[in-house]
Amino acid sequence: MGEFDLIDRYFKRPATRNPLGVGDDCALLGLAPGMQLAVSCDMLVEGRHFLSTIDPRKLGHKSLAVNLSDLAACGAEPLAFTLALALPQADDAWLEPFSRGLLALADQHGCELVGGDTTRGPLNICVTVFGQVPPGQALLRSGARPGDDIYASGTLGDARLALEVFRGTLALPPELFTAARTRLEQPTPRVALGVALRGVATAAIDVSDGLAGDLGHVLDQSAVGARIEAEALLQLMAAPAGAVAAEHRLECVLAGGDDYELAFTAPPQRRQAVAAAAAIAGVRVTRIGRIEAEPGLRVVDAAGDPMPQRFASFDHFA
Amino acid sequence: MGEFDLIDRYFKRPATRNPLGVGDDCALLGLAPGMQLAVSCDMLVEGRHFLSTIDPRKLGHKSLAVNLSDLAACGAEPLAFTLALALPQADDAWLEPFSRGLLALADQHGCELVGGDTTRGPLNICVTVFGQVPPGQALLRSGARPGDDIYASGTLGDARLALEVFRGTLALPPELFTAARTRLEQPTPRVALGVALRGVATAAIDVSDGLAGDLGHVLDQSAVGARIEAEALLQLMAAPAGAVAAEHRLECVLAGGDDYELAFTAPPQRRQAVAAAAAIAGVRVTRIGRIEAEPGLRVVDAAGDPMPQRFASFDHFA
């Protein structure tokens, strides 16, 4: 199978939403009049972002999901994406399920594959995703203000549990492992929530490297600090309290990584609007703390006392 | 050096042309009102697209140049790009010159680095580039019509000479090798020519895998054939006739690869307009043949007789 056969067979589908898709030097995107284009790009490498044992269908899903999660964090509506793929060989047994998983998620979000590149090389998947957002309405990391509530969507920390099982450092009952593994391998990008939070949230970020580190970017760029409640954090993990020791649980929630949920801020007077956005999107949101003027991230216990833990965010070069 | 330090030190510069650059979940691009967005994406892998011996500064240049060449082939004006980079380690001695070469070319074209991703992994460089083009004016592969002239910009085949020297299959005098090596390692994207050919050319493609193969895509997508003149092709190589045997010369011009010139078509009545576009862009264009209704690519000798050679295009999985 040659390069162009491979593209034709697995990745070339007629563009319906955009003026020109796969097959020319460039794709052409059609934004609605007056909209801004939001762009994000993630590169996934075997052994760092996924294990070699992952089902290619799930990997296809995840490759786009992590990018859609960035659009969600900006409140942008997905339009299209490009896929660049380096493969050790052109293998139907891998390409068929990979493209199926990828395009199934794309279809769910009306996000068309419009172009890309394929080459031989160590397995590497680079997706660049395009969305549209009305000017001035993108959710940025820099908009949090003292007094704002801090929220997290969905559940946090379960993906890390699955990773620890794969690493052999944790044992879980089969049904909990299956649920955690789904969170690790097939994250759900919170696209509808991001769009519903336009005009409601003051700042947002997607939680990919761990809540503490990612919320830290919001605090840095907004020049504020935060106080978050350990009791609320402990409720964020889907796995029941008995399955994981409390300290490890807190660590997974704060620094687990691979969650692809949204962390966001909004003033207290918008609590009803936040609840309405969550209802529209069909996802739970949990209030976990408050933005403060004093810089730094403080995790406090039930008595309001700061906890001593430090939680490192994932860093590919640290 | 951590991941965010690396980005700050080498790749984070204030966005001036676009509303939001590096540092949030998404970048925001500002197209001029009514413009379409042109998008292209190329992934470069060591050993396939460049040799490990390449100067990182030249590699930075080439990584963006091959993408700008795709915008040129569509007649799009560069706006911005994203960079995803997998690196074996965070190495200042590599990153400093790489980013310098990359951003120098970006500055020449007013093309801002607005986002991307960095991760550890086997060296892999994925650039996605964004340009704007008035609706209906993008140069496509599908617009060639019987009777159209066929042109190539600049010079073809010299990059392949340098590759053959590196492979040890060819010897060149030092000054010819230096010139050929510059063509291989620091191609010049024909952006100004592409923009000037809007409304003049009927079809265009960038020559990256070899003229025969790339022109073949135009013929396929336009459902036409072509007759090209070997005598004209032989004039396309910059290296003088004495330096390379005529047969090898023709092979390099037709199937050398890595040229990053434009091949395009235009009706004979637009010859003056083509010459004017070339003058505006400051690049030579050569008329090499004509589009015919009969499918297939025919290379003819000085007597007009078809030549027997077949020239394969580069295919990463063939």
XYZ file of C-alpha atoms in Angstrom:
636
model
C 0.000 0.000 0.000
C 1.502 3.368 -1.060
C 1.174 6.697 0.697
C -1.697 7.946 -1.471
C -3.584 4.625 -1.319
C -3.287 4.774 2.452
C -4.735 8.282 2.534
C -7.501 7.382 0.067
C -8.447 4.228 1.895
C -8.528 5.437 5.463
C -8.571 9.194 5.653
C -10.061 10.752 2.521
C -13.706 11.617 2.893
C -15.615 14.345 1.094
C -15.569 17.680 2.914
C -19.126 18.844 3.447
C -18.724 21.592 6.004
C -15.557 23.162 4.597
C -14.865 24.331 1.006
C -11.916 21.985 0.332
C -10.719 18.871 2.141
C -8.001 16.241 1.679
C -6.197 16.102 -1.678
C -4.782 19.505 -2.633
C -1.766 21.461 -1.388
C -3.927 23.145 1.232
C -7.356 22.626 2.684
C -9.734 25.575 2.705
C -11.788 26.321 5.792
C -15.012 28.232 5.828
C -15.594 30.106 9.066
C -18.962 31.663 9.724
C -18.786 35.428 8.951
C -17.093 37.437 11.702
C -15.865 34.434 13.694
C -12.319 34.079 15.022
C -10.383 30.900 14.349
C -9.152 28.946 17.385
C -6.226 26.589 16.727
C -4.576 23.958 18.877
C -2.043 21.229 18.248
C -0.992 18.115 20.188
C 1.655 15.549 19.360
C 1.298 12.020 20.769
C 4.315 9.724 21.076
C 4.249 6.038 21.972
C 5.482 5.327 25.476
C 4.879 8.902 26.611
C 1.236 9.618 25.729
C 0.010 6.083 25.196
C 1.175 2.546 25.822
C 2.050 0.247 22.937
C -0.737 -2.061 24.132
C -3.522 0.453 23.440
C -6.253 -0.610 21.024
C -5.675 1.485 17.830
C -9.372 2.418 17.753
C -9.080 3.962 21.208
C -5.849 5.675 20.208
C -7.624 7.226 17.206
C -10.288 8.519 19.578
C -7.754 9.864 22.058
C -5.650 11.584 19.376
C -8.526 13.853 18.456
C -10.076 14.012 21.951
C -7.046 15.696 23.507
C -7.224 18.398 20.824
C -10.984 18.885 21.073
C -10.394 19.352 24.798
C -8.253 22.408 24.002
C -11.035 23.867 21.849
C -13.445 23.177 24.732
C -11.198 25.096 27.114
C -11.499 28.128 24.820
C -15.238 27.782 24.283
C -14.674 27.191 20.561
C -16.958 25.139 18.333
C -15.030 22.429 16.359
C -14.765 22.919 12.595
C -11.981 20.752 11.173
C -8.644 19.089 11.868
C -5.465 17.932 10.160
C -3.635 14.699 10.948
C 0.093 14.136 10.493
C 1.094 10.550 11.038
C 4.512 8.889 11.145
C 4.180 5.102 11.015
C 6.802 2.331 11.158
C 4.884 0.622 8.338
C 1.568 0.915 6.501
C -0.386 -1.721 8.423
C -4.096 -2.239 7.664
C -4.638 -3.991 10.973
C -3.602 -0.768 12.710
C -4.848 1.863 10.267
C -8.385 0.545 9.935
C -9.307 0.698 13.645
C -7.223 3.854 14.231
C -9.051 5.762 11.490
C -12.391 4.344 12.659
C -11.901 5.579 16.226
C -10.612 8.932 15.033
C -13.401 9.598 12.559
C -16.165 8.380 14.870
C -15.258 11.071 17.408
C -14.813 13.603 14.592
C -18.326 12.853 13.349
C -19.765 13.291 16.849
C -18.427 16.828 16.871
C -18.956 17.790 13.207
C -15.174 18.183 12.959
C -13.917 17.302 9.456
C -10.543 15.786 8.596
C -9.378 18.258 5.923
C -5.729 17.391 5.391
C -2.440 16.266 6.811
C 0.631 14.237 6.038
C 1.794 10.629 6.250
C 5.367 9.434 6.415
C 7.373 6.462 7.556
C 9.034 6.872 10.949
C 8.707 6.059 14.653
C 4.994 6.155 15.546
C 3.972 9.781 16.047
C 0.514 11.307 15.807
C 0.115 15.062 15.436
C -3.376 16.534 15.243
C -4.069 20.234 14.709
C -7.651 21.220 15.358
C -9.610 24.276 14.238
C -12.653 25.807 15.863
C -14.585 29.043 15.701
C -15.539 31.456 18.439
C -17.154 34.891 18.345
C -14.559 37.671 18.775
C -13.966 38.524 22.427
C -15.790 35.436 23.706
C -12.924 32.915 23.826
C -12.298 31.608 27.360
C -8.713 32.493 28.283
C -6.387 31.527 31.109
C -5.902 35.147 32.069
C -9.407 36.145 33.176
C -9.677 34.806 36.762
C -10.351 37.469 39.429
C -10.167 37.354 43.258
C -13.475 36.146 44.646
C -14.274 33.933 41.637
C -15.389 30.390 42.360
C -13.219 27.596 40.950
C -14.875 24.601 39.311
C -13.836 21.287 37.791
C -15.969 19.318 35.337
C -16.611 15.576 35.460
C -14.233 13.396 37.453
C -10.478 13.657 37.997
C -7.705 11.211 38.854
C -9.180 7.958 37.559
C -7.029 7.938 34.401
C -3.969 7.922 36.640
C -5.305 4.912 38.549
C -5.359 2.946 35.286
C -1.813 4.053 34.484
C -0.628 2.892 37.915
C -2.264 -0.506 37.347
C -0.400 -0.781 34.003
C 2.796 0.173 35.821
C 2.174 -2.534 38.432
C 2.099 -0.151 41.400
C -1.628 -0.525 42.093
C -4.220 -3.296 42.049
C -7.886 -2.562 41.332
C -10.981 -4.772 41.117
C -11.727 -5.568 37.446
C -14.780 -3.313 37.107
C -12.946 -0.320 38.597
C -9.947 -0.980 36.367
C -12.169 -1.112 33.288
C -13.779 2.209 34.183
C -10.423 3.852 34.939
C -8.915 2.478 31.733
C -11.732 3.994 29.701
C -10.952 7.354 31.263
C -7.256 6.959 30.351
C -7.734 5.629 26.846
C -10.966 7.279 25.717
C -11.312 10.671 27.372
C -14.443 12.728 26.725
C -13.678 16.261 25.548
C -16.049 18.757 27.205
C -16.833 20.660 24.029
C -20.492 21.421 24.796
C -19.587 22.654 28.279
C -16.918 24.987 26.900
C -19.355 26.535 24.432
C -22.042 26.849 27.160
C -19.549 28.625 29.441
C -18.986 31.511 26.978
C -19.983 34.666 28.787
C -20.253 32.747 32.072
C -16.722 31.600 32.973
C -14.003 34.203 33.514
C -11.139 31.776 32.782
C -10.774 28.147 31.733
C -8.147 25.523 30.991
C -8.271 21.865 30.112
C -6.833 19.531 32.728
C -4.302 17.388 30.892
C -1.146 17.503 33.031
C -2.942 17.466 36.414
C -5.297 19.929 38.135
C -2.629 21.574 40.326
C -0.293 22.308 37.438
C -2.969 23.342 34.964
C -4.835 25.524 37.457
C -1.380 26.972 38.193
C -1.231 28.274 34.608
C -4.552 30.077 35.161
C -3.253 31.584 38.406
C 0.016 32.699 36.776
C -1.641 34.231 33.747
C -4.372 35.869 35.811
C -1.833 37.052 38.464
C -3.929 35.621 41.300
C -3.824 32.731 43.787
C -6.305 30.074 44.860
C -7.526 28.188 47.852
C -9.002 24.783 47.087
C -10.693 22.372 49.467
C -9.290 18.867 49.878
C -12.758 17.614 50.852
C -14.169 18.747 47.516
C -11.203 17.304 45.615
C -11.697 13.901 47.230
C -15.222 13.822 45.766
C -13.872 14.302 42.235
C -12.595 10.767 41.728
C -15.102 8.299 40.280
C -13.499 5.285 41.979
C -15.073 4.814 45.451
C -13.225 5.973 48.560
C -12.485 2.433 49.739
C -10.601 1.498 46.559
C -7.743 3.965 46.942
C -6.008 5.369 50.036
C -7.039 9.003 50.761
C -3.551 10.440 50.282
C -3.017 8.674 46.973
C -6.508 9.727 45.943
C -5.718 13.393 46.518
C -2.470 13.033 44.590
C -4.250 11.464 41.622
C -6.890 14.209 41.581
C -4.324 17.018 41.839
C -1.500 15.634 39.718
C -2.773 12.563 37.928
C -2.866 13.869 34.381
C -4.772 12.669 31.304
C -8.143 13.799 32.652
C -9.252 16.114 29.818
C -11.775 17.856 32.019
C -12.194 21.618 32.297
C -11.089 23.705 35.263
C -12.711 27.130 35.189
C -13.604 30.156 37.237
C -16.743 32.282 37.502
C -18.009 34.941 39.924
C -20.295 33.679 42.737
C -23.261 35.581 41.284
C -23.091 33.316 38.234
C -23.565 30.034 40.136
C -26.957 29.499 38.539
C -25.556 30.210 35.082
C -22.769 27.691 35.689
C -25.335 25.095 36.788
C -27.380 25.844 33.653
C -24.314 25.415 31.409
C -23.526 22.091 33.086
C -27.114 20.945 32.582
C -27.058 21.928 28.892
C -23.801 20.038 28.426
C -24.955 17.059 30.469
C -21.852 17.018 32.643
C -21.385 17.434 36.374
C -19.415 20.431 37.601
C -18.063 20.702 41.150
C -17.131 23.872 42.986
C -13.718 23.208 44.529
C -12.450 26.538 45.845
C -12.008 30.218 45.326
C -9.620 32.623 43.623
C -7.700 34.875 46.054
C -5.447 37.860 45.483
C -2.482 36.224 47.249
C -0.399 34.277 44.704
C 0.032 30.513 45.001
C -2.179 27.455 45.209
C -3.282 26.465 48.711
C -4.997 23.146 49.357
C -6.835 23.324 52.680
C -8.262 20.580 54.884
C -11.750 20.421 56.408
C -10.630 22.777 59.193
C -9.411 25.311 56.614
C -5.726 24.648 57.394
C -3.212 24.475 54.532
C -2.037 20.961 53.701
C 1.712 20.445 53.296
C 1.656 18.458 50.053
C 3.228 19.741 46.877
C 1.928 18.281 43.672
C 4.082 18.368 40.581
C 2.551 18.767 37.175
C 3.632 16.545 34.342
C 6.526 18.002 32.348
C 7.930 16.228 29.310
C 11.449 17.555 29.880
C 11.670 17.842 33.690
C 15.238 23.015 31.236
C 11.558 22.074 31.546
C 8.941 22.010 28.810
C 7.585 25.493 29.582
C 11.052 27.049 29.953
C 11.949 25.596 26.565
C 8.863 27.145 24.976
C 9.441 30.492 26.703
C 13.108 30.644 25.781
C 12.972 29.649 22.140
C 9.470 29.846 20.781
C 7.335 32.336 22.719
C 7.181 35.727 21.073
C 4.371 38.253 21.317
C 1.717 37.829 18.635
C 1.289 41.093 16.784
C -0.640 40.071 13.702
C -3.003 37.605 15.370
C -5.220 38.158 18.450
C -3.648 35.429 20.652
C -0.363 33.543 20.314
C 1.580 30.964 22.342
C 0.491 30.313 25.934
C -3.217 29.482 26.141
C -5.187 26.347 25.249
C -5.708 27.651 21.731
C -4.277 30.419 19.592
C -6.722 32.838 17.987
C -6.237 33.850 14.364
C -7.567 37.004 12.834
C -8.324 36.642 9.139
C -9.123 39.706 7.107
C -12.928 39.989 6.681
C -14.310 37.636 4.031
C -11.079 35.685 3.505
C -10.913 31.890 3.411
C -8.385 30.079 5.566
C -5.854 27.854 3.777
C -4.250 25.142 5.946
C -1.403 22.759 5.280
C 0.629 20.405 7.426
C 3.962 18.606 6.931
C 5.764 16.218 9.246
C 9.562 15.905 8.961
C 11.357 12.817 10.268
C 15.115 12.398 10.599
C 16.589 10.085 7.982
C 13.610 10.500 5.661
C 13.238 14.252 5.208
C 16.628 15.384 6.440
C 19.971 13.884 7.322
C 21.214 13.824 10.912
C 24.154 15.966 9.787
C 21.985 18.965 8.836
C 22.730 22.254 10.585
C 19.755 22.820 12.983
C 19.420 26.409 11.722
C 18.884 25.125 8.180
C 16.490 22.489 9.465
C 14.452 25.206 11.194
C 14.296 27.058 7.880
C 13.320 23.949 5.929
C 10.620 22.893 8.415
C 8.663 26.047 7.727
C 9.734 26.427 4.073
C 8.099 23.159 2.987
C 4.827 24.335 4.523
C 4.996 27.845 3.089
C 5.522 26.144 -0.270
C 2.073 24.543 0.105
C 0.511 27.930 0.808
C 2.334 29.278 -2.270
C 0.850 26.498 -4.387
C -2.625 27.665 -3.331
C -1.895 31.361 -3.806
C -2.459 31.984 -0.096
C -0.789 34.725 1.918
C 0.921 33.367 5.100
C -0.638 34.325 8.445
C 0.593 32.007 11.184
C 1.858 28.533 12.017
C 1.986 26.002 14.828
C 5.000 23.835 15.647
C 4.838 20.401 17.278
C 8.242 19.069 18.195
C 9.321 15.713 19.569
C 12.927 15.836 20.797
C 15.196 13.150 22.269
C 16.301 15.772 24.816
C 16.004 19.496 25.466
C 19.349 20.579 24.023
C 20.178 24.310 23.838
C 22.871 23.686 21.223
C 20.145 22.343 18.915
C 17.147 24.445 19.954
C 18.842 27.831 19.684
C 19.874 27.529 15.995
C 16.743 25.562 15.066
C 14.440 28.263 16.438
C 16.616 30.985 14.878
C 16.387 29.461 11.382
C 12.672 28.815 11.787
C 11.763 32.277 13.038
C 13.991 34.102 10.539
C 12.011 32.605 7.655
C 8.758 33.210 9.529
C 9.654 36.894 9.910
C 10.439 37.181 6.200
C 6.879 36.104 5.443
C 5.031 37.794 8.312
C 4.008 34.325 9.484
C 3.661 34.176 13.284
C 4.341 31.167 15.487
C 1.082 31.053 17.463
C 1.203 27.704 19.250
C 2.190 24.085 19.234
C 3.410 21.299 21.438
C 6.706 19.923 22.719
C 7.345 16.416 23.941
C 10.169 13.978 24.384
C 10.485 11.354 21.648
C 12.362 10.458 18.464
C 13.079 13.711 16.579
C 9.938 14.735 14.702
C 8.953 18.181 13.474
C 5.353 18.881 12.519
C 4.430 22.339 11.252
C 0.874 23.366 10.386
C 0.669 26.623 8.475
C -2.238 29.010 7.972
C -2.785 31.468 5.162
C -5.596 33.537 3.761
C -6.970 33.709 0.245
C -10.011 35.498 -1.206
C -12.925 33.043 -1.729
C -12.787 31.375 -5.146
C -9.208 32.522 -5.842
C -7.226 29.623 -4.356
C -5.097 27.846 -6.965
C -6.211 24.212 -7.065
C -4.844 21.061 -8.667
C -8.082 20.502 -10.510
C -8.187 23.542 -12.813
C -5.867 22.569 -15.717
C -7.556 22.526 -19.162
C -6.407 21.136 -22.555
C -4.364 23.761 -24.362
C -2.986 25.328 -21.162
C 0.738 25.954 -21.027
C 2.663 24.189 -18.273
C 5.306 26.106 -16.302
C 7.863 25.416 -13.601
C 9.366 28.092 -11.358
C 13.033 28.440 -10.481
C 15.304 25.436 -10.925
C 14.631 21.727 -10.451
C 16.765 18.697 -9.706
C 19.704 20.305 -7.905
C 18.516 19.266 -4.446
C 18.694 15.653 -5.612
C 22.282 16.136 -6.750
C 23.245 17.090 -3.200
C 21.426 14.059 -1.817
C 23.323 11.786 -4.230
C 26.613 13.310 -3.094
C 25.659 12.586 0.538
C 24.775 9.039 -0.508
C 28.163 8.657 -2.204
C 26.734 7.931 -5.667
C 27.870 11.214 -7.241
C 30.882 13.523 -7.068
C 30.526 17.284 -7.666
C 33.037 20.134 -7.634
C 32.862 21.960 -4.263
C 31.098 25.098 -5.538
C 28.397 23.055 -7.308
C 27.935 20.871 -4.242
C 27.530 23.945 -2.013
C 24.895 25.390 -4.325
C 23.039 22.070 -4.585
C 23.217 21.573 -0.835
C 21.626 24.976 -0.252
C 18.752 23.926 -2.517
C 18.338 20.689 -0.523
C 18.675 22.173 2.937
C 17.295 25.685 2.541
C 14.612 25.685 -0.137
C 12.953 28.988 -1.069
C 9.158 28.829 -0.898
C 7.612 30.711 -3.847
C 5.036 32.557 -1.781
C 5.082 35.829 -3.748
C 4.756 33.939 -7.024
C 1.764 31.974 -5.768
C -0.040 35.147 -4.693
C 0.826 36.855 -8.014
C -0.597 33.875 -9.945
C -4.090 34.282 -8.447
C -6.434 34.836 -11.362
C -3.640 33.932 -13.826
C -2.831 30.247 -13.273
C -5.572 27.670 -13.808
C -3.892 25.022 -11.591
C -0.816 24.820 -9.398
C 1.066 22.401 -7.153
C 4.318 22.594 -5.248
C 7.037 20.273 -6.493
C 8.163 18.332 -3.432
C 8.169 14.678 -4.531
C 9.438 15.301 -8.095
C 7.939 17.138 -11.080
C 6.605 14.037 -12.838
C 4.739 12.757 -9.796
C 3.474 16.129 -8.629
C 2.388 17.234 -12.081
C 0.703 13.822 -12.246
C -1.564 14.883 -9.357
C -2.617 17.960 -11.339
C -3.327 15.783 -14.396
C -5.335 13.276 -12.349
C -7.388 15.884 -10.543
C -7.956 17.911 -13.709
C -8.722 14.740 -15.767
C -6.253 15.751 -18.470
C -2.833 14.689 -19.793
C 0.360 16.552 -20.633
C 3.174 16.677 -23.104
C 6.417 18.104 -21.757
C 9.609 18.812 -23.642
C 12.836 17.164 -22.532
C 14.835 20.074 -23.995
C 13.019 22.529 -21.724
C 13.421 20.237 -18.729
C 17.158 19.991 -19.243
C 17.382 23.780 -18.888
C 15.723 23.659 -15.462
C 18.727 22.413 -13.524
C 21.037 25.085 -12.160
C 24.141 22.855 -12.302
C 25.812 23.219 -15.724
C 25.299 20.556 -18.409
C 28.850 19.271 -18.153
C 28.574 18.435 -14.445
C 25.885 15.738 -14.746
C 25.151 13.194 -17.510
C 22.094 14.173 -19.584
C 20.054 11.111 -18.653
C 20.714 11.535 -14.934
C 19.976 15.233 -15.317
C 16.539 14.530 -16.773
C 15.855 12.032 -14.001
C 16.783 14.563 -11.310
C 14.568 17.235 -12.871
C 11.585 14.893 -13.260
C 11.876 12.788 -10.126
C 14.488 14.386 -7.875
C 12.265 15.663 -5.110
C 12.812 18.377 -2.461
C 12.643 21.214 -5.008
C 9.824 23.287 -3.463
C 9.190 25.091 -6.710
C 5.755 25.614 -8.268
C 4.449 23.744 -11.300
C 1.410 25.498 -12.755
C -0.744 25.878 -15.811
C -2.215 28.902 -17.603
C -3.883 29.485 -20.996
C -1.526 30.695 -23.791
C -3.298 34.071 -23.908
C -2.038 34.714 -20.365
C 1.670 34.392 -21.199
C 2.234 38.090 -20.543
C 0.395 37.880 -17.230
C 2.539 34.893 -16.207
C 5.688 36.848 -17.108
C 4.422 39.809 -15.088
C 3.730 37.568 -12.062
C 7.238 36.119 -12.326
C 8.721 39.610 -12.500
C 6.745 40.781 -9.462
C 7.903 37.722 -7.528
C 11.480 38.005 -8.778
C 11.663 34.374 -9.841
C 12.243 32.795 -13.232
C 9.457 30.688 -14.734
C 9.976 28.315 -17.654
C 7.346 27.046 -20.047
C 7.899 23.291 -20.267
C 4.928 21.882 -22.152
C 1.211 21.830 -22.732
C -1.898 20.234 -21.254
C -3.651 17.778 -23.608
C -6.984 16.014 -23.398
C -5.403 12.549 -23.624
C -4.574 11.254 -20.138
C -0.973 10.536 -19.122
C 2.318 12.391 -18.971
C 4.396 12.276 -22.166
C 7.987 13.508 -22.177
C 9.014 14.219 -25.788
C 12.450 14.713 -27.300
C 13.554 17.530 -29.637
C 11.922 15.732 -32.594
C 8.620 15.530 -30.708
C 8.887 11.771 -30.165
C 7.877 10.267 -26.810
C 10.805 9.201 -24.647
C 10.665 5.743 -23.043
C 11.624 6.693 -19.487
C 9.294 6.281 -16.579
C 9.948 8.449 -13.565
C 8.639 7.377 -10.202
C 7.536 9.941 -7.660
C 8.716 9.657 -4.086
C 6.331 7.622 -1.942
C 6.963 7.155 1.766
C 5.316 3.731 1.814
C 6.065 2.321 -1.667
